[in-house]
Coordinates of C-alpha atoms in Angstrom, one line a residue:
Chain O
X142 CA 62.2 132.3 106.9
X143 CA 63.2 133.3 110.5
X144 CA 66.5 134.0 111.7
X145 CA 68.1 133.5 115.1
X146 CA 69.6 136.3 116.8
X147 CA 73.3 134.5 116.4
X148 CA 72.3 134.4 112.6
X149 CA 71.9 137.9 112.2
X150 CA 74.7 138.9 114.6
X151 CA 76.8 137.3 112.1
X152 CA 74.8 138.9 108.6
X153 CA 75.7 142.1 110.6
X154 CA 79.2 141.9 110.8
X155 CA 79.5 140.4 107.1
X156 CA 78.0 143.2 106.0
X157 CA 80.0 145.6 107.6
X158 CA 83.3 143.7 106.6
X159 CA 82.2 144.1 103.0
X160 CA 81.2 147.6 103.1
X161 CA 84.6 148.3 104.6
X162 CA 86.4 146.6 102.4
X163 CA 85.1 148.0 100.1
X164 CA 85.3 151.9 101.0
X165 CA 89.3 151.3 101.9
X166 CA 89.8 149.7 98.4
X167 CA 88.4 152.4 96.8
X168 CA 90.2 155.0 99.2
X169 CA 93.4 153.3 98.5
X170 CA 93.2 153.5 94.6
X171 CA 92.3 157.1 95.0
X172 CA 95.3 158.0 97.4
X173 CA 97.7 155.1 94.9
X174 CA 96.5 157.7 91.8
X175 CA 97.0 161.0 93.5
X176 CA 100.8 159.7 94.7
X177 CA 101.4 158.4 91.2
X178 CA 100.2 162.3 89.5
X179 CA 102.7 163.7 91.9
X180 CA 105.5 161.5 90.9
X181 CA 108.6 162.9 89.8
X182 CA 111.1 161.2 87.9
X183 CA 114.1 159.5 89.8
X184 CA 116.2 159.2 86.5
X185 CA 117.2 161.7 83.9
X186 CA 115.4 161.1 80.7
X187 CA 118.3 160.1 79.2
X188 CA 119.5 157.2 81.5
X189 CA 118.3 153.6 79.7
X190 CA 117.9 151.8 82.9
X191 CA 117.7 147.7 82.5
X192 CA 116.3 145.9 85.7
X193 CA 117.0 142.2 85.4
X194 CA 114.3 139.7 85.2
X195 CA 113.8 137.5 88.1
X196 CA 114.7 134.6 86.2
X197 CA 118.2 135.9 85.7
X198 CA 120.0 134.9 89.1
X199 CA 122.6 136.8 90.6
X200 CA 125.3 134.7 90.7
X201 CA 126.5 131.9 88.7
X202 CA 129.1 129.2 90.2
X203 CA 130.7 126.4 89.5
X204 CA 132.4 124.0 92.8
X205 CA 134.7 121.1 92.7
X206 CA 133.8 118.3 95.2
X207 CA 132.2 119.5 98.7
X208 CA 129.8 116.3 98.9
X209 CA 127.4 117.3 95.7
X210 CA 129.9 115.3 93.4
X211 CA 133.0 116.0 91.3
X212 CA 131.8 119.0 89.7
X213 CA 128.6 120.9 89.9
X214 CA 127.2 123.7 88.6
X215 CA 124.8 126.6 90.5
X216 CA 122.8 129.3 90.2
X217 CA 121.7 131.7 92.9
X218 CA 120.1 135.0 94.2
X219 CA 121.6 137.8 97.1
X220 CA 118.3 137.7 99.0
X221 CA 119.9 140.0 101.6
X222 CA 123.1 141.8 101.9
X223 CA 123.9 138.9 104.0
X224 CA 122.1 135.4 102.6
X225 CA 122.8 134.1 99.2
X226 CA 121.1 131.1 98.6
X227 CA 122.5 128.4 95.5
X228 CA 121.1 126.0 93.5
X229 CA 123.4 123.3 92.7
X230 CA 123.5 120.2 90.4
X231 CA 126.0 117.9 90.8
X232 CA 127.3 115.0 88.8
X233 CA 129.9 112.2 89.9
X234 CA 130.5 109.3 87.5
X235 CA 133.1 106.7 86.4
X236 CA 135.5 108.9 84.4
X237 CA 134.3 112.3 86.4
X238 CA 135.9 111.6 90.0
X239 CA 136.3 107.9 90.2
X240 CA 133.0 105.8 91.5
X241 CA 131.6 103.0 89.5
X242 CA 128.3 104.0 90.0
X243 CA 126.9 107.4 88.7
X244 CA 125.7 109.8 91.3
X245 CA 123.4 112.8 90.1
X246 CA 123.1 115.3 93.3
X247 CA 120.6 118.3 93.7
X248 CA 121.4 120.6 96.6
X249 CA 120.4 124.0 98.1
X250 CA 123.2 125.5 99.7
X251 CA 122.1 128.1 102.6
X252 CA 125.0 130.7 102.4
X253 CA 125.3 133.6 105.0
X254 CA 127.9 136.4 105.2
X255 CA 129.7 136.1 108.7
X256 CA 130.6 140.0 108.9
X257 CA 128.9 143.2 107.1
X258 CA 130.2 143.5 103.4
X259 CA 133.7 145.0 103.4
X260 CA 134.9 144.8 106.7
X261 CA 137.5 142.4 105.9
X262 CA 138.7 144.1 102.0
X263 CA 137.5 141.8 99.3
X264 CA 137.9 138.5 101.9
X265 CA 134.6 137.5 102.8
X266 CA 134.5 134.6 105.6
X267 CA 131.0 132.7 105.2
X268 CA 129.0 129.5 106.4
X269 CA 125.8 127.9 106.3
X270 CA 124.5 124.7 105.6
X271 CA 123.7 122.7 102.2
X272 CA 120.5 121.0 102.1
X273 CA 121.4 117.9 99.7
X274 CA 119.3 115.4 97.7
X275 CA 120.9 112.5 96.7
X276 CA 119.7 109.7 94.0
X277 CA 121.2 106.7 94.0
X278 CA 120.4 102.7 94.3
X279 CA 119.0 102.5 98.0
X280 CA 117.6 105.9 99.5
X281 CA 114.3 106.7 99.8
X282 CA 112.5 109.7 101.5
X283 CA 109.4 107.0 102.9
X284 CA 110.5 103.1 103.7
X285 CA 109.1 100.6 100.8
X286 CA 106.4 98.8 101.9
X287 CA 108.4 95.7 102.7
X288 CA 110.3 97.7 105.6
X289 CA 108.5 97.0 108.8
X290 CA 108.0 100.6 110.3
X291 CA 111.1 102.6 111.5
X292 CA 113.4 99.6 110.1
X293 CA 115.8 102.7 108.5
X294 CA 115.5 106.3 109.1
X295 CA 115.1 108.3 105.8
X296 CA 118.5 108.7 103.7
X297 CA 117.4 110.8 100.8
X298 CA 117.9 114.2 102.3
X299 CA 121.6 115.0 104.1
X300 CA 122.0 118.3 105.8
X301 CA 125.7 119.9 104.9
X302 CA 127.1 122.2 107.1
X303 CA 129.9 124.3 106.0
X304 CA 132.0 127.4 106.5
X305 CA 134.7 128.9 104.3
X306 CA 135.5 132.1 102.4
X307 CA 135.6 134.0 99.0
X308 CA 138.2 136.5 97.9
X309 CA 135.9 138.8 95.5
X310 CA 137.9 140.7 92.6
X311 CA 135.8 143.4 91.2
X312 CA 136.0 143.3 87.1
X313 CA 135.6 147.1 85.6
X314 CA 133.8 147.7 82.4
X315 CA 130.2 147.1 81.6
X316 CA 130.3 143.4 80.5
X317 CA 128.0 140.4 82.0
X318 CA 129.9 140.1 84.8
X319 CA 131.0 142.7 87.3
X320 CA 133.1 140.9 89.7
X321 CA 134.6 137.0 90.2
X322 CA 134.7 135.4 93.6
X323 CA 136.8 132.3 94.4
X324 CA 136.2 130.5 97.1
X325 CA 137.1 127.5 99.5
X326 CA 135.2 125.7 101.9
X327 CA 135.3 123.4 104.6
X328 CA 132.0 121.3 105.1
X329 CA 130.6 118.2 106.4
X330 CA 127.2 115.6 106.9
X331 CA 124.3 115.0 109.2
X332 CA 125.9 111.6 109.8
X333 CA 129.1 112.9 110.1
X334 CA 128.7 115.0 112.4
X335 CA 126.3 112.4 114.5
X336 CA 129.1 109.5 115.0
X337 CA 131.4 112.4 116.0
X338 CA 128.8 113.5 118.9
X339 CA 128.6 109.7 119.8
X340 CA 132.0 107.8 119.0
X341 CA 135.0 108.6 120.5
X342 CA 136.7 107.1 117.4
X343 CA 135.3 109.8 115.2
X344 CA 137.2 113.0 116.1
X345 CA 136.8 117.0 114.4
X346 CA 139.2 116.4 112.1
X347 CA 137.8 112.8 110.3
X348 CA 134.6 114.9 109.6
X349 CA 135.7 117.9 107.2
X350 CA 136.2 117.7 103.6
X351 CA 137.3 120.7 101.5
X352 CA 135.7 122.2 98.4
X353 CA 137.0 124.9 95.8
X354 CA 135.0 127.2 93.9
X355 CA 134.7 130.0 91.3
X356 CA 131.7 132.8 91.6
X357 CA 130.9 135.0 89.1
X358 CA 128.2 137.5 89.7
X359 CA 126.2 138.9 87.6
X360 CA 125.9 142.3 86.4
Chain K
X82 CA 145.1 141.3 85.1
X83 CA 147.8 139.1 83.8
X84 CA 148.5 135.6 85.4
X85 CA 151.8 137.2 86.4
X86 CA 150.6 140.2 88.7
X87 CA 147.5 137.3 89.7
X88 CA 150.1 135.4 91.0
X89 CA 152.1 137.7 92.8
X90 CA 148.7 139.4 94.6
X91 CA 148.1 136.1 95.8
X92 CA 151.1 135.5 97.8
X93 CA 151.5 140.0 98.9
X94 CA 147.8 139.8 100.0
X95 CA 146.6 136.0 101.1
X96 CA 149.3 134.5 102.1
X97 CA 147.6 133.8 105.5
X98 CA 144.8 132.4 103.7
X99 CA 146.8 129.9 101.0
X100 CA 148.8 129.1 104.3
X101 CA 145.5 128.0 106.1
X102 CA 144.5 126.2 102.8
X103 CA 147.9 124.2 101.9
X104 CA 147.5 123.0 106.1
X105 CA 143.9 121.5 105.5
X106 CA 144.9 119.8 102.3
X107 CA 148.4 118.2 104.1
X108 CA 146.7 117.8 107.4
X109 CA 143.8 116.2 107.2
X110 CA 143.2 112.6 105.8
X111 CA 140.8 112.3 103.2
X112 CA 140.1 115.7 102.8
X113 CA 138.3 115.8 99.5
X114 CA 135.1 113.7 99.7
X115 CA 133.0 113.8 96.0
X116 CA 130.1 112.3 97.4
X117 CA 128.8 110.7 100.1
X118 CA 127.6 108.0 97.7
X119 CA 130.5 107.8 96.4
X120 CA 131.4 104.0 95.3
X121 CA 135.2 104.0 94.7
X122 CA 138.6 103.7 96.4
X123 CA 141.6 104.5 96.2
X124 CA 144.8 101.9 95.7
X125 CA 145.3 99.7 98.0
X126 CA 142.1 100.1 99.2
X127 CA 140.0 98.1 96.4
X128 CA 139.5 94.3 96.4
X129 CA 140.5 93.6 100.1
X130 CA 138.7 89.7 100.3
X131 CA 140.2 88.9 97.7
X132 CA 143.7 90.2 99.0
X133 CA 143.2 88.7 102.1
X134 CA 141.9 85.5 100.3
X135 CA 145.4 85.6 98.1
X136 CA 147.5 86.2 102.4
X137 CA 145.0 83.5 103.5
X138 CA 146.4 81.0 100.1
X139 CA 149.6 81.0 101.2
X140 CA 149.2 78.6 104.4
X141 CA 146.3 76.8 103.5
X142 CA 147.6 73.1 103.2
X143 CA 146.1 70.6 101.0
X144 CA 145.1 68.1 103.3
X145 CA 143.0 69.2 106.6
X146 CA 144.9 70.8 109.8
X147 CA 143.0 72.3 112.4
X148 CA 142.7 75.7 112.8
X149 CA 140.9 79.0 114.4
X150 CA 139.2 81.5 112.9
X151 CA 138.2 84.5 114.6
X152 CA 134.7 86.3 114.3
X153 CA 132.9 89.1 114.6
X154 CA 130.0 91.1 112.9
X155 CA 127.5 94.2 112.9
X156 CA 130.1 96.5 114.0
X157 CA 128.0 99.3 112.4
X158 CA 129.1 102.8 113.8
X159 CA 130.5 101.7 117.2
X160 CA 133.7 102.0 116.2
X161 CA 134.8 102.4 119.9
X162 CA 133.7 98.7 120.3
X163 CA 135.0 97.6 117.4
X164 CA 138.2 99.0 118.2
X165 CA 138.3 97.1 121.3
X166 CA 137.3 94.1 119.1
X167 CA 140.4 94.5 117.0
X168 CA 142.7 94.8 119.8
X169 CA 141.1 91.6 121.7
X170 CA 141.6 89.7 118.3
X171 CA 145.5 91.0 118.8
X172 CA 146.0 89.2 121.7
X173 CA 145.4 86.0 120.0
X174 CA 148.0 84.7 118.0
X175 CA 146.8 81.0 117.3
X176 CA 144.0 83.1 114.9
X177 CA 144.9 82.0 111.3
X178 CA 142.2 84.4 109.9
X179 CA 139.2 86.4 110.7
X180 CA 135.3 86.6 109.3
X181 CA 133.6 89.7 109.8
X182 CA 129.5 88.4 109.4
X183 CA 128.3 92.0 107.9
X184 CA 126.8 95.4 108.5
X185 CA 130.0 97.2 108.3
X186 CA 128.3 100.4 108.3
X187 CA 125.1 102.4 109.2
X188 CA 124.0 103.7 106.1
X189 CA 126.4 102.6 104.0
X190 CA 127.8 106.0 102.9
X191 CA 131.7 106.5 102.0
X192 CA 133.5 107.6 105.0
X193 CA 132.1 104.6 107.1
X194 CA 133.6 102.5 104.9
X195 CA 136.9 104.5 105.0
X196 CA 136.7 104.2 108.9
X197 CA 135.7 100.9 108.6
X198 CA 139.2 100.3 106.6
X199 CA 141.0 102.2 109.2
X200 CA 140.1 100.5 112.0
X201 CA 140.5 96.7 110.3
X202 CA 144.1 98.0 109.3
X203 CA 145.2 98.0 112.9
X204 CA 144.3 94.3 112.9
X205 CA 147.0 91.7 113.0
X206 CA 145.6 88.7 110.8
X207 CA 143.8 88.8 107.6
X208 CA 140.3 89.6 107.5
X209 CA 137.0 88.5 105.1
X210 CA 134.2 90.6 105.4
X211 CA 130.5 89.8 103.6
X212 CA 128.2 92.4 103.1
X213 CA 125.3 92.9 105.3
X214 CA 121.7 94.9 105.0
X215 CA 123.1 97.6 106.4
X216 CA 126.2 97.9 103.8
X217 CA 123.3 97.6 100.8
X218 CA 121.9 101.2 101.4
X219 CA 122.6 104.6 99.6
X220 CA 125.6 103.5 97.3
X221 CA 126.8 101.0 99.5
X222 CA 126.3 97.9 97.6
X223 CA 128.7 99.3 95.0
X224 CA 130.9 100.9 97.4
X225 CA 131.2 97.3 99.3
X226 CA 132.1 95.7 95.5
X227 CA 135.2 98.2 94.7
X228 CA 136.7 98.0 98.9
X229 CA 136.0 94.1 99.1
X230 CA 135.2 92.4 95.7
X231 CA 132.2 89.5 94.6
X232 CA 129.4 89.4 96.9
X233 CA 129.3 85.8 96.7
X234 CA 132.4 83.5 96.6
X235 CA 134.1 80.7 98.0
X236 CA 137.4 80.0 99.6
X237 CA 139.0 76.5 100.4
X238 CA 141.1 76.0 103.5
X239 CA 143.2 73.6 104.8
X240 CA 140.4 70.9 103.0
X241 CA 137.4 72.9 104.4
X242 CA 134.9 74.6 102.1
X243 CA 134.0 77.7 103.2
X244 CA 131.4 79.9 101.2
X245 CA 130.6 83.4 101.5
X246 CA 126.6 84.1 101.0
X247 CA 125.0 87.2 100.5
X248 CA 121.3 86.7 101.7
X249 CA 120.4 89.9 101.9
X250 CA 116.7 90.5 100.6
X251 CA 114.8 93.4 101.1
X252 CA 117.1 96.0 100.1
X253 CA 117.4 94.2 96.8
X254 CA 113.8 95.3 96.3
X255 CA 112.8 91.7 97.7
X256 CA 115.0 89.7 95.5
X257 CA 115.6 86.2 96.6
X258 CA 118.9 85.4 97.4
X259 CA 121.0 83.2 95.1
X260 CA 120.1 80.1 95.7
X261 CA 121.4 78.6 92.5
X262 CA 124.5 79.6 93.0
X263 CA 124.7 78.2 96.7
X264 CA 123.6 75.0 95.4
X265 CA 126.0 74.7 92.6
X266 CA 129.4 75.9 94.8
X267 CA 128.1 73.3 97.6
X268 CA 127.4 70.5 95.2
X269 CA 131.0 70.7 93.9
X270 CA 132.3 70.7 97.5
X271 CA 131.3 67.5 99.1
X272 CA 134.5 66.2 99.0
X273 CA 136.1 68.4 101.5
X274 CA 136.1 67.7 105.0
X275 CA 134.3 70.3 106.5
X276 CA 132.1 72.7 104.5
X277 CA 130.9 76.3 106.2
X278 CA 128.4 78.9 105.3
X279 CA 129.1 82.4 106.2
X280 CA 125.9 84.4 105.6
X281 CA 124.6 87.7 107.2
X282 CA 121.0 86.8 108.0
X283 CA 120.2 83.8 110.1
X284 CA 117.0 82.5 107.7
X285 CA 114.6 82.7 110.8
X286 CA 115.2 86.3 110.7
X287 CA 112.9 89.4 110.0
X288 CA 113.8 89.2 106.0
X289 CA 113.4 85.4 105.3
X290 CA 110.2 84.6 104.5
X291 CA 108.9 81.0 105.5
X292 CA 109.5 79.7 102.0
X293 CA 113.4 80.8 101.7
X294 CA 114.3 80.1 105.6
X295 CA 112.8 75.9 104.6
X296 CA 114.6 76.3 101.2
X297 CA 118.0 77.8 102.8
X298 CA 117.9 74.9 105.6
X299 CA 116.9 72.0 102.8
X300 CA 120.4 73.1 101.1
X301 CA 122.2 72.9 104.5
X302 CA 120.7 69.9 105.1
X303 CA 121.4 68.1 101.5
X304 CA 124.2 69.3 100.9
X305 CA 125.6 68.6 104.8
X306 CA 126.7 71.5 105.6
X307 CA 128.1 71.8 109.0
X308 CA 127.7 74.7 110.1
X309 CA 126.0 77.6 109.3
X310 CA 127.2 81.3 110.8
X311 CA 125.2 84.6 110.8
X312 CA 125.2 88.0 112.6
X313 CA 122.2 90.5 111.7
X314 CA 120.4 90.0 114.8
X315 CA 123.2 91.7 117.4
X316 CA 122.7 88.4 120.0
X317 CA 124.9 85.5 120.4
X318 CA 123.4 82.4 119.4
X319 CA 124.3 78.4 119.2
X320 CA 121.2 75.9 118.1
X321 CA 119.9 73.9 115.7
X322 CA 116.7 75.5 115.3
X323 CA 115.3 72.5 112.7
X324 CA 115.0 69.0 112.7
X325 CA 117.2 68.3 110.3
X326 CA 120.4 70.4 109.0
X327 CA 123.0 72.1 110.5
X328 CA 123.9 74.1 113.9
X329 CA 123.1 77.6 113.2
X330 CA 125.8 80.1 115.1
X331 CA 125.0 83.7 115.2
X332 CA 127.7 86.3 116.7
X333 CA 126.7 89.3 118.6
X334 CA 127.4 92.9 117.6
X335 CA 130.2 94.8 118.7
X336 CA 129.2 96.6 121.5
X337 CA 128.1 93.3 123.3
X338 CA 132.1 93.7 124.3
X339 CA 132.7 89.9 122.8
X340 CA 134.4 88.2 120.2
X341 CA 134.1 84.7 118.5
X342 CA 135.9 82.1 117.8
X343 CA 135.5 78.6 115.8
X344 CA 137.8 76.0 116.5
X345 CA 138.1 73.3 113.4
X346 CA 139.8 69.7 115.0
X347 CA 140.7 66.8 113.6
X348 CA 137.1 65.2 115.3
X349 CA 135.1 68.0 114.9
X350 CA 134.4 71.8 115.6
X351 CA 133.4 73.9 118.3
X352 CA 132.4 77.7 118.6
X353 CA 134.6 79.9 121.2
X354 CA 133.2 82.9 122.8
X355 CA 134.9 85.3 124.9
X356 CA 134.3 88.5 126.6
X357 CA 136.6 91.1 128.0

């Protein structure tokens, strides 16, 4: 079999990837073993430290209205100092706030502190937007096949901007939770926010609806 | 901490901040939403048809007497049109009600239904509104049941039969629209001396196929309807598109900057049209 010099070019420089590879693997376990030997401990001996698992969020809250239904329920991480995303589910029904038709409501609420942590006492001012999925009778991510093309635009996902604020109260003791927030917000739709750009009927103040909320973080 | 000391922390510290709060909740109309998809309303908002339809009673006369209706329809999310719709329809006292033809809405979430409402409230006759594709999506079609009432029904005025028809079809997953029912109201009315359908979608439109447009003009036709009115398609029309049946009238959508009119006479009927 003959190669082509392009062919072995390439062989060459495989080779040498490898080989390198290879060498700074095994440098790096070498250099990873002589840092671990020389390790001293951070703790005392006698401090029981207990690092939550990943699956154990952060925060837990729990929101009346705000778009995501009557009630709803959320789980979340502090990412950052700054960014706190949530998970929410939220549930509207009959007897639950009033609408004939039961609406189930899945959002991912973006949350951003506006100033460093502190600044303003235990007020924290913050905004963001909500990313909301909604399941109901007639919305649908991609048109049915009956639609001719472009005949609605998608109405399954609603972007929720928002802003508000929490007043955090720090809990003392050791229990589950080491602090309660509670919290108000002002937020509003896509759509909303769309016929106020282009209507001069729809002004700021028709697009904002207001939401209440407890926090409790997570020890 | 005790409720007490909660209490009093509240108003030392955040006083500025309750303040802020207790002004959003007074000022501002509607200011807790549940959900966009929401489909419920609050008193008086609910059953409006059939409160018009009860305002509308009271001077219908047993035997026939001309009258004017006004019309409009696809109003959607121009509500600055719209507006100017509502105010043209002011200036017309001789109106004894008004049929809007459908697609209240966009995408048929709650607060275009609330605006919808606040907009019509400025309007000085009574108004019947039938659903329209648009008003089907999201939660709309049970949204449009607790603000208006049935999606079909009929009303009798001044001896003229006039039926309300949802034909909507696609965003019923393709469901036919209810023929049956159609037949049976207009079998019962050929006594009257007029008899109109009010539907959303003229049957040569996008969402009729050619079975249902032959079928929807056979029932015109047999049961002599006189005329039938639409809106879906956002342009004025008056024609009789088939051999047989009725005049078909469709009325354009509100930023066209018109409104309608049909005038029902002791020898007849004639559509009005008028732009400002």
């Amino acid at each position: 079999m003959r190669y082509n010099t392009a062919t072995k070019h390439i062989l060459l420089i495989a080779l040498l990837l490898i080989t390198k590879i290879g060498f700074s693997q095994s440098t790096g376990d070498q250099y990873r073993q002589g840092i671990s030997i020389e390790e001293k401990p951070a703790v005392q001996y006698d401090t029981i430290l207990i690092r939550k698992g990943w699956y154990i969020p952060d925060h837990l809250k729990l929101q009346y209205a705000g778009l995501i239904g009557f009630m709803s329920i959320g789980a979340g991480y502090e990412i950052t100092d700054r960014y706190e995303p949530t998970l929410f589910y939220g549930l509207l029904t009959e007897h639950f706030g009033g609408s004939s038709v039961t609406v189930h409501t899945i959002s991912l609420k973006n949350s951003w502190k506006l100033f460093r942590p502190g600044l303003l006492g235990d007020i924290t001012p913050k905004a963001g937007f909500s990313v909301n999925l909604g399941f109901t009778n007639n919305t649908f991510h991609r048109l049915p096949a009956h639609y001719p093309s472009n005949y609605y635009f998608q109405n399954r996902i609603h972007v929720a901007p928002f802003f508000g604020g929490e007043w955090k109260i720090n809990m003392s003791g050791d229990g589950f939770f080491n602090a309660v927030g509670l919290y108000t917000e002002m937020s509003t739709l896509d759509n909303y926010i769309l016929e106020f750009i282009r209507t001069k009927y729809v002004t700021i103040d028709k697009i904002w609806n207001l939401s209440f909320g407890v926090s409790l973080y997570i020890n | 901490m005790n409720l007490n000391s909660f209490v009093m922390r509240l108003f030392k510290n955040k006083v500025h901040f309750s303040a802020v709060l207790l002004f959003l909740i007074g000022g501002c109309n509607e200011i807790i939403e549940y959900s966009p998809y929401k489909a419920g309303v609050k008193s008086p908002d609910e059953d409006l048809n059939i409160k018009a339809m009860e305002q509308i009673s009271e001077f219908s006369q047993s035997e026939f007497r001309p009258f004017k209706l006004g019309l409009v329809g696809d109003s959607h999310t121009y509500y600055d049109y719209y507006e100017k719709q509502i105010r043209q329809l002011n200036k017309h006292d001789d109106i004894d009600f008004v049929v809007h033809l459908g697609d209240i809405t966009l995408s048929g979430i709650y607060r275009e239904f609330i605006w919808f409402r606040d907009i019509t409230a400025k309007l000085n006759h009574p108004m019947i509104t039938i659903i329209g594709n648009h008003d089907y999506l999201s939660n709309g079609e049970y949204m449009y049941q607790e603000m208006f009432g049935p999606l079909n029904f009929t009303m009798v005025y001044n001896d003229c039969l006039l039926v309300f028809f949802d034909n909507v079809i696609w965003e019923k997953n393709v469901e036919d629209p209810d023929f049956d029912w159609l037949e049976s109201v207009l079998e019962e009315g050929q006594d009257y001396r007029y008899r109109f359908v009010f539907s959303h979608i003229p049957p040569w439109s996008d969402q009729f196929n050619t079975g249902n447009e032959y079928y929807f003009n056979m029932l015109m036709d047999k049961y002599n309807v006189d005329l039938s009115i639409h809106g879906h398609t956002h342009n004025y029309r008056y024609k009789q598109p088939y051999d047989t049946g009725p005049p078909y009238l469709v009325v354009s959508s509100s930023q066209k900057g018109e409104i309608f009119f049909l005038h029902v006479e002791e020898d007849g009927f004639y559509p009005g049209r008028e732009d400002y």
